[in-house]
Short mmCIF file of C-alpha atoms and ligand atoms in Angstrom, two decimals:
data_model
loop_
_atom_site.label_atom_id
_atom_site.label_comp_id
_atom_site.label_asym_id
_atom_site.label_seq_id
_atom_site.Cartn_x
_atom_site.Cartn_y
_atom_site.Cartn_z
CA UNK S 1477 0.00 0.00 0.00
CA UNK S 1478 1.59 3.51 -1.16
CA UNK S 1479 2.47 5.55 1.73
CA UNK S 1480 0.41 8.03 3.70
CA UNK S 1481 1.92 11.85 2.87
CA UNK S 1482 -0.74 13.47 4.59
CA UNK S 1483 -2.37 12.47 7.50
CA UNK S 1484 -5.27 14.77 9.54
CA UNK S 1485 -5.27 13.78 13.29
CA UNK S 1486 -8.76 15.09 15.09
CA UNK S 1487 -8.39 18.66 13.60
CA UNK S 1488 -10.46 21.11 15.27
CA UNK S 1489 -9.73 24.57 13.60
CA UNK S 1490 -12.36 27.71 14.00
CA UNK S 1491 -12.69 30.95 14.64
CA UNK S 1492 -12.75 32.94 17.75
CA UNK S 1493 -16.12 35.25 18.20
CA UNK S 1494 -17.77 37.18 20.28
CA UNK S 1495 -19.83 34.63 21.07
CA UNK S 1496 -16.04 32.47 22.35
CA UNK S 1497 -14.42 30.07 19.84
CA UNK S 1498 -16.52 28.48 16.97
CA UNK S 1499 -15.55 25.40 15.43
CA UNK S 1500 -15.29 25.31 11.23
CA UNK S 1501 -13.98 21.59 11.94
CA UNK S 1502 -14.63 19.47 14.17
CA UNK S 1503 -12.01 16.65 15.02
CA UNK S 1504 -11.62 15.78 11.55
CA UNK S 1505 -9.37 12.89 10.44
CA UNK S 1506 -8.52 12.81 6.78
CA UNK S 1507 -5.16 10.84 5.22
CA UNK S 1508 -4.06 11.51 1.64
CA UNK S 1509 -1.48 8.56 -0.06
CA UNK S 1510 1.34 9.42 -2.18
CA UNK S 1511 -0.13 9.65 -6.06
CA UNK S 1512 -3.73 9.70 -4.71
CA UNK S 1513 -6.53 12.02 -5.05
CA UNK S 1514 -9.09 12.75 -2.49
CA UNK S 1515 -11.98 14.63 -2.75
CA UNK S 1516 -13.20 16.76 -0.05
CA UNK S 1517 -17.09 17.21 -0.82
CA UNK S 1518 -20.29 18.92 0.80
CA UNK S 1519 -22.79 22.23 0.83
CA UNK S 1520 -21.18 25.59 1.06
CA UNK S 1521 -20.23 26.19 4.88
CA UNK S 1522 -19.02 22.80 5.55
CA UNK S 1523 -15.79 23.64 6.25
CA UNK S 1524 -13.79 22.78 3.38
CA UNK S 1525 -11.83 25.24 2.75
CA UNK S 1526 -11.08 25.81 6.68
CA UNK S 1527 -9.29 22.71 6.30
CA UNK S 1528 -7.10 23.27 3.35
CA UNK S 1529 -6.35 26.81 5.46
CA UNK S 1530 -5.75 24.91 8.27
CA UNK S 1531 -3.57 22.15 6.05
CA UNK S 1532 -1.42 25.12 4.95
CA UNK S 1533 -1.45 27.50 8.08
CA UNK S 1534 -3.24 29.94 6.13
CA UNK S 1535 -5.46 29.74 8.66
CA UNK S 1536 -3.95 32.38 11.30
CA UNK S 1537 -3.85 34.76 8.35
CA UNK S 1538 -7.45 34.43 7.86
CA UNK S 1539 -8.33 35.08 11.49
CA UNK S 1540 -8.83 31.82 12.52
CA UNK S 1541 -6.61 28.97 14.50
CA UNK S 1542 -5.86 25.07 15.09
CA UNK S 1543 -7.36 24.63 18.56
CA UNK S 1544 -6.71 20.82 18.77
CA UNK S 1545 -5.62 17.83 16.46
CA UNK S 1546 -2.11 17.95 14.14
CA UNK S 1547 -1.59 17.69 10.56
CA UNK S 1548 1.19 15.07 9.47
CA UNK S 1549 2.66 15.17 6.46
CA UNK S 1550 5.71 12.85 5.66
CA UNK S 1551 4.94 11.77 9.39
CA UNK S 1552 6.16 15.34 10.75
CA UNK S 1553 3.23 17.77 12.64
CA UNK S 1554 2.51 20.79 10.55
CA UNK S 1555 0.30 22.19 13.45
CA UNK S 1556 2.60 23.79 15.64
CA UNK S 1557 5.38 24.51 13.23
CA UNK S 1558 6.90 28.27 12.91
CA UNK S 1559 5.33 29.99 10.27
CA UNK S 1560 9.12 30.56 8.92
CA UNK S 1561 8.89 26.61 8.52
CA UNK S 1562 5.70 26.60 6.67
CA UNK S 1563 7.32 29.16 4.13
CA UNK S 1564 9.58 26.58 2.81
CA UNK S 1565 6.70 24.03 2.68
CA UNK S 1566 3.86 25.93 1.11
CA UNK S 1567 4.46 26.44 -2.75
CA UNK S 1568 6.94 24.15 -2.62
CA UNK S 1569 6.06 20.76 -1.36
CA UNK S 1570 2.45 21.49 -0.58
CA UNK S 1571 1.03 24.22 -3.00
CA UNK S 1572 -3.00 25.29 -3.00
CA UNK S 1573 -5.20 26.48 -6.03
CA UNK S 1574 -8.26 29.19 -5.18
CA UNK S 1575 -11.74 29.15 -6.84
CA UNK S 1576 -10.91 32.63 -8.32
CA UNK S 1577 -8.03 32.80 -10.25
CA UNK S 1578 -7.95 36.26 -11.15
CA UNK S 1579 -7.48 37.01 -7.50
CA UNK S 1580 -4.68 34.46 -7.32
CA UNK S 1581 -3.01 36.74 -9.72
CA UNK S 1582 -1.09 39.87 -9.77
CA UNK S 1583 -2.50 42.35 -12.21
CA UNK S 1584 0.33 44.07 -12.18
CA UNK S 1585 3.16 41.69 -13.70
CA UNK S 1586 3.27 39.85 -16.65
CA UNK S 1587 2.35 35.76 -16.03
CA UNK S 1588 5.69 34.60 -17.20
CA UNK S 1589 7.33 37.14 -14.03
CA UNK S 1590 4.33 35.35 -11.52
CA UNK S 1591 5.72 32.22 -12.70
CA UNK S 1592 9.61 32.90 -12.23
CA UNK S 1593 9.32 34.48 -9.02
CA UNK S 1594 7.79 30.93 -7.53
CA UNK S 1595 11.35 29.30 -9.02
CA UNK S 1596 13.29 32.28 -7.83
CA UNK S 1597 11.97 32.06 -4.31
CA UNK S 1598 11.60 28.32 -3.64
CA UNK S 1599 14.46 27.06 -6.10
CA UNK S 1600 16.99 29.62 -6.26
CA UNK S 1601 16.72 30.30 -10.13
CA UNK S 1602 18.56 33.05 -11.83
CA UNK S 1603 16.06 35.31 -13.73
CA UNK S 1604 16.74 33.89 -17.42
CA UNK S 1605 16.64 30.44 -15.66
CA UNK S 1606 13.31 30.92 -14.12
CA UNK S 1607 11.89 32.96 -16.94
CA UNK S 1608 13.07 29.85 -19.67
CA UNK S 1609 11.21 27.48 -16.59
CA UNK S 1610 8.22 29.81 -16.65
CA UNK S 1611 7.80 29.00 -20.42
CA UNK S 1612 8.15 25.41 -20.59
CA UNK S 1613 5.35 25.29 -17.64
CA UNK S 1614 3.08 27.45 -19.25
CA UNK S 1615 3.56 24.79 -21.93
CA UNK S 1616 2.73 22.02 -19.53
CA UNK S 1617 0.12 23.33 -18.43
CA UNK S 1618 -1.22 23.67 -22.54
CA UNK S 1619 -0.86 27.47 -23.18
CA UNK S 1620 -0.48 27.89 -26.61
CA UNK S 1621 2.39 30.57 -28.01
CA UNK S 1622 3.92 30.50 -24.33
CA UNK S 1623 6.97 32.52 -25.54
CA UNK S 1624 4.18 35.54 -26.28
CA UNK S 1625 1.37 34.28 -23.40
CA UNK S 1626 4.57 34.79 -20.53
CA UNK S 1627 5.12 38.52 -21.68
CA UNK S 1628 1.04 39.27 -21.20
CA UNK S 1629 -0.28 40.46 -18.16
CA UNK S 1630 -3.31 38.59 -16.69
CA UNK S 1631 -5.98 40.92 -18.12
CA UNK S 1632 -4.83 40.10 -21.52
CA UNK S 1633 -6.19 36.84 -21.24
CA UNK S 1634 -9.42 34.81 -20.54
CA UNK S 1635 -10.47 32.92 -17.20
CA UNK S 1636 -9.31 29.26 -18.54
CA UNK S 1637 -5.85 30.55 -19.24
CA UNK S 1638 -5.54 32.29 -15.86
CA UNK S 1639 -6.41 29.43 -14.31
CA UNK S 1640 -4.20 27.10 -16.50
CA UNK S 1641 -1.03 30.36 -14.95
CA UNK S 1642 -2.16 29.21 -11.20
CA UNK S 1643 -1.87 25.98 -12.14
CA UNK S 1644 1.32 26.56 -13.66
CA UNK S 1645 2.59 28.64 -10.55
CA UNK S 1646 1.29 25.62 -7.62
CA UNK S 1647 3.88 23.28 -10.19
CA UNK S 1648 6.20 25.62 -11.07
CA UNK S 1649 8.41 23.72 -7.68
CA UNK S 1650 7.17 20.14 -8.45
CA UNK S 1651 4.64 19.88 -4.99
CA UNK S 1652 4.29 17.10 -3.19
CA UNK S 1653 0.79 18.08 -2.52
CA UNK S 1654 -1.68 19.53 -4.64
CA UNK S 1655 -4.45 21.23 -3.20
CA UNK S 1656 -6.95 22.62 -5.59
CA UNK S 1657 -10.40 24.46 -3.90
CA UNK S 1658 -13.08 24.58 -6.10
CA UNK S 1659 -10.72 25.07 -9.02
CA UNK S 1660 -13.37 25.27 -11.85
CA UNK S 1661 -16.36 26.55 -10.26
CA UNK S 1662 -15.70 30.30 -11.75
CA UNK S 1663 -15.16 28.78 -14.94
CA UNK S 1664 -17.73 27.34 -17.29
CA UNK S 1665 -18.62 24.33 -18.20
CA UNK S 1666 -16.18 23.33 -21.21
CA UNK S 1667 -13.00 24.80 -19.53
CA UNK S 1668 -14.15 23.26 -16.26
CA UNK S 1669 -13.56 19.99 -18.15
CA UNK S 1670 -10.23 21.31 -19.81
CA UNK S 1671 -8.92 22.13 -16.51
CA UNK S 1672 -9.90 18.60 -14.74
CA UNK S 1673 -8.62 16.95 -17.57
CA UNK S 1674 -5.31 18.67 -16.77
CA UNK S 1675 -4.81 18.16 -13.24
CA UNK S 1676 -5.30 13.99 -14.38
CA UNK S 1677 -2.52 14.59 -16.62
CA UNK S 1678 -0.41 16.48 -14.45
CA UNK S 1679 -0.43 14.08 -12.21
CA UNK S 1680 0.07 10.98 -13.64
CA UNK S 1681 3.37 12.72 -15.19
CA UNK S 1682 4.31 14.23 -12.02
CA UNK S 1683 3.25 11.28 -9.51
CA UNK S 1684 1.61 13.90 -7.05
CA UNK S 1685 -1.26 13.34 -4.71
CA UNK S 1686 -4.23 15.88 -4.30
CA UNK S 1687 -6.92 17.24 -2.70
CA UNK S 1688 -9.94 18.55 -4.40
CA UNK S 1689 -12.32 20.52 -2.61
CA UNK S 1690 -15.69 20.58 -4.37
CA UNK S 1691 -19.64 20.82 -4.01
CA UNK S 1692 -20.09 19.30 -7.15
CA UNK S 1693 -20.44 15.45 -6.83
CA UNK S 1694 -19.98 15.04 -10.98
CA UNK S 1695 -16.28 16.66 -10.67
CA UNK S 1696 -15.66 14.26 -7.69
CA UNK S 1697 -16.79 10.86 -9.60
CA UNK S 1698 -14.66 11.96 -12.14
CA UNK S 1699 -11.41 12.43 -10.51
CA UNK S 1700 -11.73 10.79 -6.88
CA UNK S 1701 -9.95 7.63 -5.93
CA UNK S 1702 -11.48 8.43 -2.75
CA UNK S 1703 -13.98 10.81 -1.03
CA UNK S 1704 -14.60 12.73 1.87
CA UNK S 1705 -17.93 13.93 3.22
CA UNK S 1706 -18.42 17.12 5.17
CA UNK S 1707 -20.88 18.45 6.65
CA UNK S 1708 -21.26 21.39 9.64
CA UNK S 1709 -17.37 20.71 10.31
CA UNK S 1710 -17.44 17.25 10.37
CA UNK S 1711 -16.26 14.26 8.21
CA UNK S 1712 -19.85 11.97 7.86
CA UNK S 1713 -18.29 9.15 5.58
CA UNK S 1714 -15.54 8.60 3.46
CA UNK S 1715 -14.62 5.76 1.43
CA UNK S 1716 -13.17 4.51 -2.04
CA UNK S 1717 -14.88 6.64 -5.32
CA UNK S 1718 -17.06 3.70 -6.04
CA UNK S 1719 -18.13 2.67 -2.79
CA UNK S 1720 -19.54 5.99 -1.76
CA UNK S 1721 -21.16 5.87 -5.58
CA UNK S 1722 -22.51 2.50 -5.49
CA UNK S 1723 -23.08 2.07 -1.72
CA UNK S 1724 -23.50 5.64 -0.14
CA UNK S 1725 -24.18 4.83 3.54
CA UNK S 1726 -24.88 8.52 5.37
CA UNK S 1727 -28.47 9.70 4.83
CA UNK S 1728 -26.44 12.86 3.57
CA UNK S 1729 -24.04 11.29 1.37
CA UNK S 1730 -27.79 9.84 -0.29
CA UNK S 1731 -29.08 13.10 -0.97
CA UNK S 1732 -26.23 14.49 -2.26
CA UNK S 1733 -25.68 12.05 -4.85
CA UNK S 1734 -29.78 12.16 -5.14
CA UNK S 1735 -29.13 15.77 -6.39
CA UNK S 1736 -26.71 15.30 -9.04
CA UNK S 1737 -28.78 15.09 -12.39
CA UNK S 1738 -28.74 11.89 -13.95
CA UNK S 1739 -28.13 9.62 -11.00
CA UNK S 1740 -30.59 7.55 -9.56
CA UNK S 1741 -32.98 8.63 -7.59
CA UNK S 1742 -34.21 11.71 -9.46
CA UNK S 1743 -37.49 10.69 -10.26
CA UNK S 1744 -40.10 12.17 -13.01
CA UNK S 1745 -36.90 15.00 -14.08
CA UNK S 1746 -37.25 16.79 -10.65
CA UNK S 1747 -33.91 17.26 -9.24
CA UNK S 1748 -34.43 15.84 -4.69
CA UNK S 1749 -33.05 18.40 -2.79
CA UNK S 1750 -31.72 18.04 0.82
CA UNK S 1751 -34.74 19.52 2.98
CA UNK S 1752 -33.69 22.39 4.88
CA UNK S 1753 -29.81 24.21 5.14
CA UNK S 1754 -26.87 23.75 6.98
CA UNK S 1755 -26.88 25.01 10.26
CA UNK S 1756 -24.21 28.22 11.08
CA UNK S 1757 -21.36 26.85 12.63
CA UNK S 1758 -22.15 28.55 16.02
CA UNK S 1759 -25.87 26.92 16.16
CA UNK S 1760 -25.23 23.21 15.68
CA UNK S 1761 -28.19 21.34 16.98
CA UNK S 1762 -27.48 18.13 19.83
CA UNK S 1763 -26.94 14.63 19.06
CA UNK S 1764 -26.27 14.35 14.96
CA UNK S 1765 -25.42 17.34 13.35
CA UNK S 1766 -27.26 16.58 10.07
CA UNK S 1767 -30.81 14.97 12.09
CA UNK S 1768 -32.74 18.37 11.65
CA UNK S 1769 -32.84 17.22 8.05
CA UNK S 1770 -32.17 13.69 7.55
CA UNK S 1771 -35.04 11.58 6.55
CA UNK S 1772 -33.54 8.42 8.86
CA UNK S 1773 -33.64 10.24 12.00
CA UNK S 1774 -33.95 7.84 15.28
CA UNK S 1775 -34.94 9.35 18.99
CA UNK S 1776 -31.08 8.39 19.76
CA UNK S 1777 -29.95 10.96 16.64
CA UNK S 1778 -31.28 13.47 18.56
CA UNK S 1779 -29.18 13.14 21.91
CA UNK S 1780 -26.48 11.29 21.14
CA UNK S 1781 -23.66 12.15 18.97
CA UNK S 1782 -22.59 9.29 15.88
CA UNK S 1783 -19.16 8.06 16.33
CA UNK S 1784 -17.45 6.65 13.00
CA UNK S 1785 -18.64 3.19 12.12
CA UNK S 1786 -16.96 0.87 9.55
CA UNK S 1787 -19.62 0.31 7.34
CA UNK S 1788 -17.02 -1.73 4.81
CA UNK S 1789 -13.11 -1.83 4.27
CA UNK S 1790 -12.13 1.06 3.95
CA UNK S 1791 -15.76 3.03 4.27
CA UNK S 1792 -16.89 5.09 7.55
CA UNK S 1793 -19.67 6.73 8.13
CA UNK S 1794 -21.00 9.05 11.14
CA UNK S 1795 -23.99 7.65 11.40
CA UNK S 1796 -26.47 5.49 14.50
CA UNK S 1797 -27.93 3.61 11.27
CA UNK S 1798 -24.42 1.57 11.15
CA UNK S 1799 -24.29 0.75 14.74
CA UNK S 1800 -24.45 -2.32 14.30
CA UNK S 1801 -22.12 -2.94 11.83
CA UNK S 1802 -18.50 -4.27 12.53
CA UNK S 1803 -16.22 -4.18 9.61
CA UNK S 1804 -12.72 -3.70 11.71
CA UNK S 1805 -10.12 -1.54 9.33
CA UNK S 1806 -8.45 -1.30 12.21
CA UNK S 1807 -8.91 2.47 11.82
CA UNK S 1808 -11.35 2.59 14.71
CA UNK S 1809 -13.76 5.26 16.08
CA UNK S 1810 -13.20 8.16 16.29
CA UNK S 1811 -13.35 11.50 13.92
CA UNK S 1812 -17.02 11.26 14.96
CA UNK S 1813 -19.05 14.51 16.09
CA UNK S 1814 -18.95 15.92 19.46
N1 ATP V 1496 -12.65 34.27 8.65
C1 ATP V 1496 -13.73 33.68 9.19
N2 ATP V 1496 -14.26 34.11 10.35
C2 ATP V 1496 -15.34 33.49 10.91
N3 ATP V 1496 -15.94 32.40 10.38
C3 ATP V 1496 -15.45 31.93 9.22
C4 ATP V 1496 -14.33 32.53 8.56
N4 ATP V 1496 -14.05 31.80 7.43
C5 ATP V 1496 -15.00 30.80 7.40
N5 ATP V 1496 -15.81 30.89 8.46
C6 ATP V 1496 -16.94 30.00 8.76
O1 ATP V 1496 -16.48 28.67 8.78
C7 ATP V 1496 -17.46 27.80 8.21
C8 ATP V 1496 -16.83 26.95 7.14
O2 ATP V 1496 -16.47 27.80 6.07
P1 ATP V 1496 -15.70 27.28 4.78
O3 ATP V 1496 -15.30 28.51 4.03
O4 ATP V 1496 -14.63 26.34 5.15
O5 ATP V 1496 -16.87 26.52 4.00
P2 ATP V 1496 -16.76 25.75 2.60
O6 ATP V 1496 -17.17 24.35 2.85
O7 ATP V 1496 -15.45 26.00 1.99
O8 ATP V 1496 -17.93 26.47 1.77
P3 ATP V 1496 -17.96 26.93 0.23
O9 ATP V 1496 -18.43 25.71 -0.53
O10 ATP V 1496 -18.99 28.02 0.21
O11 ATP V 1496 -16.61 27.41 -0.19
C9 ATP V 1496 -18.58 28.70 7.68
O12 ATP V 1496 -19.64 28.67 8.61
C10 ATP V 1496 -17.96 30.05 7.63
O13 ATP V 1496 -18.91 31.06 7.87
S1 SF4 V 1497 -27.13 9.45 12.90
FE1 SF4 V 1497 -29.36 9.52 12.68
S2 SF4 V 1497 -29.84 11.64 12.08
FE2 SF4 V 1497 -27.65 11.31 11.78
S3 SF4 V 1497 -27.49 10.75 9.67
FE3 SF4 V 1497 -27.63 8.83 10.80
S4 SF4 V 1497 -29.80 8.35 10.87
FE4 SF4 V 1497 -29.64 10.46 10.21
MG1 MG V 1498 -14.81 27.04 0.31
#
């Protein structure tokens, strides 16, 4: 079995409020494998992208902090590290991708400089060195005319192509770790598949692992070898691509997948939709976080928080309706709710 890069321990990051500390995640435990990618998936508020801040240490910077759990990666905490440490690990062995990528960009330089600077910081390029780099990886990354694209300033081209440059930059020092939030959504639909298509080439040439943060369950089918559920700061299930497809065991995981178009379960053309919203983070209800909505709920979902039950190899869910079931991974209990 390849070896575990990343590992999540119990990660509780949040926010501190006037109403005291709020929790974005809530003991999460997540482990990515060397050339793997996992896909982090749920509604909007979740708390996905709290954990790729909290992955990176962005979090601090965003007002936030880790209150409890560590982050491993190569078997070394990332959680209490200086942030002088984590400036030689992020865009370099771990490197992230935003939704927007105008904002990832500088308006102000050309690409090709925004691509040099990355190999003059983290690799210790000369400028014609990093400049020739910055070309070849805008043609990795499938920019056409690359000598004339690196000499054009992000305005002067369309979303797709900016987002192909930030793709180029998170490379441009061969990462370990990928981590791409919702890399297409401001794109549409035929560059969304131009994009996806080159993160699966990228990284069976490059041999990375990543994590994809999405809400869409179509872009996670198509690029997961395994998924993550979240919902209200916690993980509810997470298993292999085509167990969670062909054997979805949290009521949530259901109605997600009951929501994508196409998949079974829509009945007549009318798209199911989850009943209700996600709960702010601050105003979780007792027992399960999801049983305000979920169409399962028991009298003990109401009290009692689920703890993680193997519902197969490999395949947890948060979730009383599993109680029963004893599949020992030898992974255990324990990213459950609180
Ligand atoms: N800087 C902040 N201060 C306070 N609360 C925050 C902050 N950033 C995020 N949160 C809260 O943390 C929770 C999780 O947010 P997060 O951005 O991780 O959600 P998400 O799953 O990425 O959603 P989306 O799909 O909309 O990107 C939300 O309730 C959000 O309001
Ligand atoms: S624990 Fe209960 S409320 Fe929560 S998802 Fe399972 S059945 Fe539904
Ligand atoms: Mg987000």
């Amino acid at each position: 079995m390849a070896e575990e890069l990343l590992e999540i321990r119990k990660l509780t990051a949040g926010f501190v409020t006037d109403k005291g500390f709020v929790k974005a995640t809530d003991q999460i435990s997540l482990s990515i494998k060397k050339g793997e990618t996992v896909c982090l998936v749920g509604e909007s508020g979740s708390g996905k992208s709290v954990t790729s801040l909290a992955i990176m240490r962005l979090i601090e910077y965003a007002g936030g902090m880790i209150l409890e759990g560590d982050i491993h990666f190569h078997g070394q905490g990332l959680a209490a590290r200086r942030q002088e440490d984590m400036r030689k690990i992020r865009g370099n062995r771990i490197a992230m991708i935003f939704q927007d990528p105008m904002s990832a960009l500088n308006p102000v330089f050309t690409v090709g400089e925004q691509i040099a600077e990355s190999l003059r910081l983290h690799q210790n390029k000369n400028n014609q060195e990093a400049m020739k780099m910055a070309i070849d990886l805008l043609r990795l990354v499938g920019i056409p005319a690359p000598e004339i694209r690196a000499k054009q300033y992000p305005h002067e081209m369309s979303g797709g192509m900016c987002q192909r440059v930030v793709i180029a930059i998170a490379l441009a020092c061969n990462p370990e770790l990928l981590i791409a939030d919702e890399p297409t959504t401001a794109l549409d639909v035929t560059v969304q598949a131009q994009i996806l298509d080159l993160l699966r080439r990228l990284q069976e040439e490059m041999g990375m692992s990543i994590l994809l943060i999405t809400h869409d369950m179509g872009v996670a089918a198509e690029m997961a070898d395994r998924i993550a559920v979240m919902y209200a700061g916690a993980i509810v299930e997470e298993g292999a691509v085509g167990e969670i497809f062909e054997h979805p065991a949290h009521p949530y995981t259901t109605g997600l997948l009951q929501s994508i178009p196409g998949f079974e379960g829509e009945r007549g053309g009318e798209l199911f939709t989850i009943r209700g919203t996600i709960p702010p983070i601050d105003q979780l209800p007792s027992g399960c976080r999801f049983h305000p909505r979920c169409p399962q709920a028991m009298d003990i979902c109401r009290n009692q928080a689920p703890i993680d039950f193997m519902v197969a190899k490999d395949h947890r869910a948060a979730c009383w309706l599993f109680a029963d079931q004893s599949v020992d991974s030898g992974k255990g209990e324990g990213a459950g709710q609180s």
